[in-house]
Coordinates of C-alpha atoms in Angstrom, one line a residue:
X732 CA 59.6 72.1 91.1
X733 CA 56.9 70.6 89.6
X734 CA 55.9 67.0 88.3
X735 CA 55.9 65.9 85.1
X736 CA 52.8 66.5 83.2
X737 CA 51.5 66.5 79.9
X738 CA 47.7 67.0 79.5
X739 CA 46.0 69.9 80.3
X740 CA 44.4 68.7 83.6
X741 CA 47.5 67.5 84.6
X742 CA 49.3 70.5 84.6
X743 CA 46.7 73.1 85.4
X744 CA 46.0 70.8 88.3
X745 CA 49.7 71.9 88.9
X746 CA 50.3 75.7 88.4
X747 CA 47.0 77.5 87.7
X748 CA 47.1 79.3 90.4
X749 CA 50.4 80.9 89.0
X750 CA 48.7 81.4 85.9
X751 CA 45.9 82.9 87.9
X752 CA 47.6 85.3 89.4
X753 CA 49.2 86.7 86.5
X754 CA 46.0 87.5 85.0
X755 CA 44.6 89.0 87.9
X756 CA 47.8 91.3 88.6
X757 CA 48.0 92.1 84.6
X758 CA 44.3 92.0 83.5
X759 CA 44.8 93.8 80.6
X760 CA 47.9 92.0 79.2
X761 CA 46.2 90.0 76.8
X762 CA 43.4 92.0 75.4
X763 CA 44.4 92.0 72.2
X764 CA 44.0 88.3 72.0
X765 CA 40.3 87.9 73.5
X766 CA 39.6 90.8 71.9
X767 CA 40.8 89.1 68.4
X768 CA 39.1 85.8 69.3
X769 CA 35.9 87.9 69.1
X770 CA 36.6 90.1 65.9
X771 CA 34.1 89.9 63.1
X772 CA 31.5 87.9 65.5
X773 CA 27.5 89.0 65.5
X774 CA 27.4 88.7 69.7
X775 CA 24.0 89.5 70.3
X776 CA 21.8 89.3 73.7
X777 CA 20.9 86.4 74.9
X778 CA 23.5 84.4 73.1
X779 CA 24.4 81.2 74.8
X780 CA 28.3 80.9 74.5
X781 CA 30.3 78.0 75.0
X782 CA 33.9 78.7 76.5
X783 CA 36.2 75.7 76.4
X784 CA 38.6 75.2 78.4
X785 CA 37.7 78.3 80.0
X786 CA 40.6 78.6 82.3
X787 CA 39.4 81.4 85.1
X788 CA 36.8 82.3 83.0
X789 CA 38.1 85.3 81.9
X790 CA 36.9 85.6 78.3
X791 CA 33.6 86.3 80.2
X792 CA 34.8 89.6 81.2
X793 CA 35.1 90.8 77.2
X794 CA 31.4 89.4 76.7
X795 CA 28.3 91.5 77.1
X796 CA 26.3 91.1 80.1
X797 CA 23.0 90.1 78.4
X798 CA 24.8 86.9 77.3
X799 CA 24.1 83.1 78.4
X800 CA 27.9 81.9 78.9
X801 CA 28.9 78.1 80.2
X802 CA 32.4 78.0 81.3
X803 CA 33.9 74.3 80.5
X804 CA 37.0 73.6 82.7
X805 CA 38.9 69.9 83.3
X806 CA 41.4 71.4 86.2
X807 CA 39.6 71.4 89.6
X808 CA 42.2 74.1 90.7
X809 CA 41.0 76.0 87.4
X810 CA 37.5 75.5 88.9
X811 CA 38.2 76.1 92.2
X812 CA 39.9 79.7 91.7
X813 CA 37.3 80.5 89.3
X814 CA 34.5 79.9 92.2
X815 CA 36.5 81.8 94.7
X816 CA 37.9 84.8 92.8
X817 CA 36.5 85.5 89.5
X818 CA 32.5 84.3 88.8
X819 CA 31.2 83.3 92.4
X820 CA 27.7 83.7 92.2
X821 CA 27.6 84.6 88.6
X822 CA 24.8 83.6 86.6
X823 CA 27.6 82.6 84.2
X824 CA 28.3 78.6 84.9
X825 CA 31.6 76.3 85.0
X826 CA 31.1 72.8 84.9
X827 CA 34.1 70.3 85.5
X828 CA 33.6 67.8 83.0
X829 CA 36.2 66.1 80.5
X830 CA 36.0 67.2 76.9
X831 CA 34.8 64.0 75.0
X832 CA 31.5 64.9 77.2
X833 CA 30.3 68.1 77.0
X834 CA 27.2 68.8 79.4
X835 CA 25.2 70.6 77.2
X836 CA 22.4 69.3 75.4
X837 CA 22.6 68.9 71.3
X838 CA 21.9 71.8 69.1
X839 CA 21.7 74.5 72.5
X840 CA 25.1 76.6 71.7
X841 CA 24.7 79.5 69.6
X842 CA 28.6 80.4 69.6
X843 CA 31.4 78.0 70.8
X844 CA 34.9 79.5 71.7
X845 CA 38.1 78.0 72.5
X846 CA 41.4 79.9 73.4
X847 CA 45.1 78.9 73.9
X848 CA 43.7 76.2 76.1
X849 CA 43.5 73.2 72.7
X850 CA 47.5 72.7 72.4
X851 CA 47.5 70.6 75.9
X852 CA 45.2 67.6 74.2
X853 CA 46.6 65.4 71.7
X854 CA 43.1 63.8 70.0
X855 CA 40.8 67.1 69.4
X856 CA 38.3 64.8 67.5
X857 CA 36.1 63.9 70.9
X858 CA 35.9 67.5 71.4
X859 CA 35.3 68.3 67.7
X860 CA 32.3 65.8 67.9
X861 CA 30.7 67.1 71.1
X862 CA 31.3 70.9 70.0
X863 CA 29.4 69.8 66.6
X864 CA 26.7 68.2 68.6
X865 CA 26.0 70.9 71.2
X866 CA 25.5 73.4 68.8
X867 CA 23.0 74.7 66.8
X868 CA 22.6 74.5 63.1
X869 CA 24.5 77.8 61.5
X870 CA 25.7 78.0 65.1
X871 CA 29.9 78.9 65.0
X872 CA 32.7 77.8 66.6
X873 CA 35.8 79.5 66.8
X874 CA 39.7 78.1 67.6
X875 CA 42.6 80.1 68.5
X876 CA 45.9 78.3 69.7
X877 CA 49.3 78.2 68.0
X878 CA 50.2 76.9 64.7
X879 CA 53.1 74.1 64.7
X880 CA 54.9 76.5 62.2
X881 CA 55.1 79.3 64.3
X882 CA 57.6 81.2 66.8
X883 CA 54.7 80.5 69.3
X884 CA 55.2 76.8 69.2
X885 CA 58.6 76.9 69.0
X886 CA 58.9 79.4 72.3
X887 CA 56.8 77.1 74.4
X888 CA 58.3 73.7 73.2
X889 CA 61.8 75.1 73.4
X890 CA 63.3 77.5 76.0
X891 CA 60.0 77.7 77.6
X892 CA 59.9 73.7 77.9
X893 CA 63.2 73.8 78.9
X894 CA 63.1 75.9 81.5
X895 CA 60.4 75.0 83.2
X896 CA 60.5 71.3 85.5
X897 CA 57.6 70.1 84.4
X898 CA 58.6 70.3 80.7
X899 CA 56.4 71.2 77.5
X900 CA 54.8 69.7 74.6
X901 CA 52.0 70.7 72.7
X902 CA 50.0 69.5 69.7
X903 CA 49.4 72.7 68.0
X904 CA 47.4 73.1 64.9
X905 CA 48.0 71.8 61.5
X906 CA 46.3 71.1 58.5
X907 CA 45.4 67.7 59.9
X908 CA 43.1 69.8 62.6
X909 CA 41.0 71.4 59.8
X910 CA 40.3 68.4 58.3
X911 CA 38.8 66.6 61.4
X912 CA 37.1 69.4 61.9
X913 CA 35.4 68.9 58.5
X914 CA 34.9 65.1 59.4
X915 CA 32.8 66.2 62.4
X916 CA 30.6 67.8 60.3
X917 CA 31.7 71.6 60.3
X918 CA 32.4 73.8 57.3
X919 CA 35.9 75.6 57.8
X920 CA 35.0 79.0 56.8
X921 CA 38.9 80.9 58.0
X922 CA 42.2 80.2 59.1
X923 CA 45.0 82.0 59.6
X924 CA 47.6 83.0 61.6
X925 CA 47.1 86.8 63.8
X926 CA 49.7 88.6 64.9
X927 CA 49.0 91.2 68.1
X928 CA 50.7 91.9 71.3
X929 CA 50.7 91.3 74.9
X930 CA 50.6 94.7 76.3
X931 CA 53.0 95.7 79.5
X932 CA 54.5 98.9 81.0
X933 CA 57.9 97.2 80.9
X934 CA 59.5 94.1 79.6
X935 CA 60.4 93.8 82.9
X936 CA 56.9 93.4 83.5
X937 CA 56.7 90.9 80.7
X938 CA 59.1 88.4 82.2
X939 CA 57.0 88.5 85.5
X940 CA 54.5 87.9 83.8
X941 CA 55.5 84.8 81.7
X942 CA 57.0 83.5 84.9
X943 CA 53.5 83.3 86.5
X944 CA 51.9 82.2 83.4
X945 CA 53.8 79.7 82.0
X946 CA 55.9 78.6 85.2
X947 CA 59.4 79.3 84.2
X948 CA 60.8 77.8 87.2
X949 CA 64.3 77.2 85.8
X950 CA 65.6 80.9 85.2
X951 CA 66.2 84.1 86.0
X952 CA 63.5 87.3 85.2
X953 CA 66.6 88.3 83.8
X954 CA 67.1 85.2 81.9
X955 CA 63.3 85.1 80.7
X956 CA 63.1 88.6 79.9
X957 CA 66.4 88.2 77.4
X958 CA 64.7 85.0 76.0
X959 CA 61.3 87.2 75.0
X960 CA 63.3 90.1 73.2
X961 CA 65.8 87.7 71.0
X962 CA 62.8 84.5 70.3
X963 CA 59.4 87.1 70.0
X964 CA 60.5 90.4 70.4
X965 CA 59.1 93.2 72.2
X966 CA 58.0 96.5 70.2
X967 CA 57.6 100.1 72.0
X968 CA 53.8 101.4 70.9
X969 CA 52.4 104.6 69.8
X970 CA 50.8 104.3 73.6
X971 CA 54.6 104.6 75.3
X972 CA 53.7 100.6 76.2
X973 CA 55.6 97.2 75.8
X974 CA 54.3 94.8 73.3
X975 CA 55.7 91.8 73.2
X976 CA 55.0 90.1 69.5
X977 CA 52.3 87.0 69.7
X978 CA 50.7 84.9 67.5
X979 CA 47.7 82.2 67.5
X980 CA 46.1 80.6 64.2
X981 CA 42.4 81.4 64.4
X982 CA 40.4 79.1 62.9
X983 CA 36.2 79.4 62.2
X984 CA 33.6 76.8 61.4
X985 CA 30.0 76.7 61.0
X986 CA 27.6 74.0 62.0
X987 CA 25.5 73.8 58.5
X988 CA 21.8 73.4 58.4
X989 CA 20.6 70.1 58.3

């Protein structure tokens, strides 16, 4: 059972082990969706990246080596795991920090990236500030989290809130989001909603997964794997894998020039 939590520190400080271990026993689940956070982007070497919240740092492993990327986490359990099992030793930094203060000096970031992680923290606008500051003029951020009008939102806030003790509620994005972003200084240049899958050999293998990942505590892999089919839906690829249906709204700005 867990505690009650509702920020993101709060409850990775919790369970990110669990969600750790799903994505080291499935690391190819989710390609689709780091792959997507990077479509359409110019990554070239020496490109200093900012990932935020960066989780175990595995956007890092869809990066090319020759880039500079700083890993911004606010669980010390996130941290922790990512030192002992994913980047030790890498030349690729996390710093534990809290968003409203981002460690990076102004106008430094050439690309700053933010996945799934955004839904646990209520006022964006700090962040929004220090992500405009950080980066460089024509430098780009990029969001990806769910939409409040999606199945995504509604999955997570609804059976998935319900069946796990520790609850769920997330501020996903709205139109409210794009125009704080634009207060902060950014021009929106994209946002939409992309639809890809989270790739398994079995759904089966799916409802494992989700266990881990989102610490359903409060039912079956029976009852978890019923609740994916009839709320998201899985789909049988041209590959002979399971896909179960996801969705994040992606969402890019540009720092303008001075």
């Amino acid at each position: 059972m867990f505690k009650p939590a509702t920020t993101y520190q709060a409850i990775f400080d919790q369970r990110a082990d669990a969600y750790h271990k799903a994505m080291l026993d499935w690391p190819s689940a989710r390609d689709q969706e780091f792959q997507a956070i990077l479509s359409g982007l110019d990554i070239i070497p020496n490109m200093r990246i900012l990932d935020v919240p960066s989780g175990g740092g595995y956007l890092a492993n869809y990066l090319p080596n020759d880039t500079h990327i700083h890993h911004i986490e606010t669980s010390e359990l996130f941290a922790k795991l990512f030192e002992q099992h994913c980047h030790s030793g890498s030349r690729h930094p996390i710093t534990l920090c809290q968003l409203d203060n981002l460690p990076d000096a102004s106008n430094t970031i050439d690309l700053a990236l933010s996945l799934a992680g955004l839904h646990h923290t209520e006022d964006k606008k700090p962040l929004f500030r220090e992500l405009f500051r950080v980066l460089k003029e024509e430098g780009v951020l990029v969001l990806a989290d769910a939409h409040k009008d999606s199945k995504t939102a509604d999955f997570l806030d609804g059976w998935m809130g319900q069946h796990n003790s520790m609850g769920h509620h997330g501020w996903y994005f709205s139109s409210q989001d794009l125009i704080d972003l634009e207060q902060a200084g950014f021009i929106v240049t994209k946002a939409e909603n992309r639809n890809y899958y989270w790739c398994f050999d079995s759904s089966e293998q799916a409802a494992d997964y989700c266990k881990l990942m989102f610490g359903i505590d409060l039912a079956s892999a029976t009852e978890i794997e019923n609740a994916l089919d009839q709320l998201l839906g899985f789909e049988t690829l041209a590959n002979g894998k399971v896909g179960l249906h996801w969705q994040l709204h992606f969402i890019t700005c540009v720092k303008p020039k001075a």
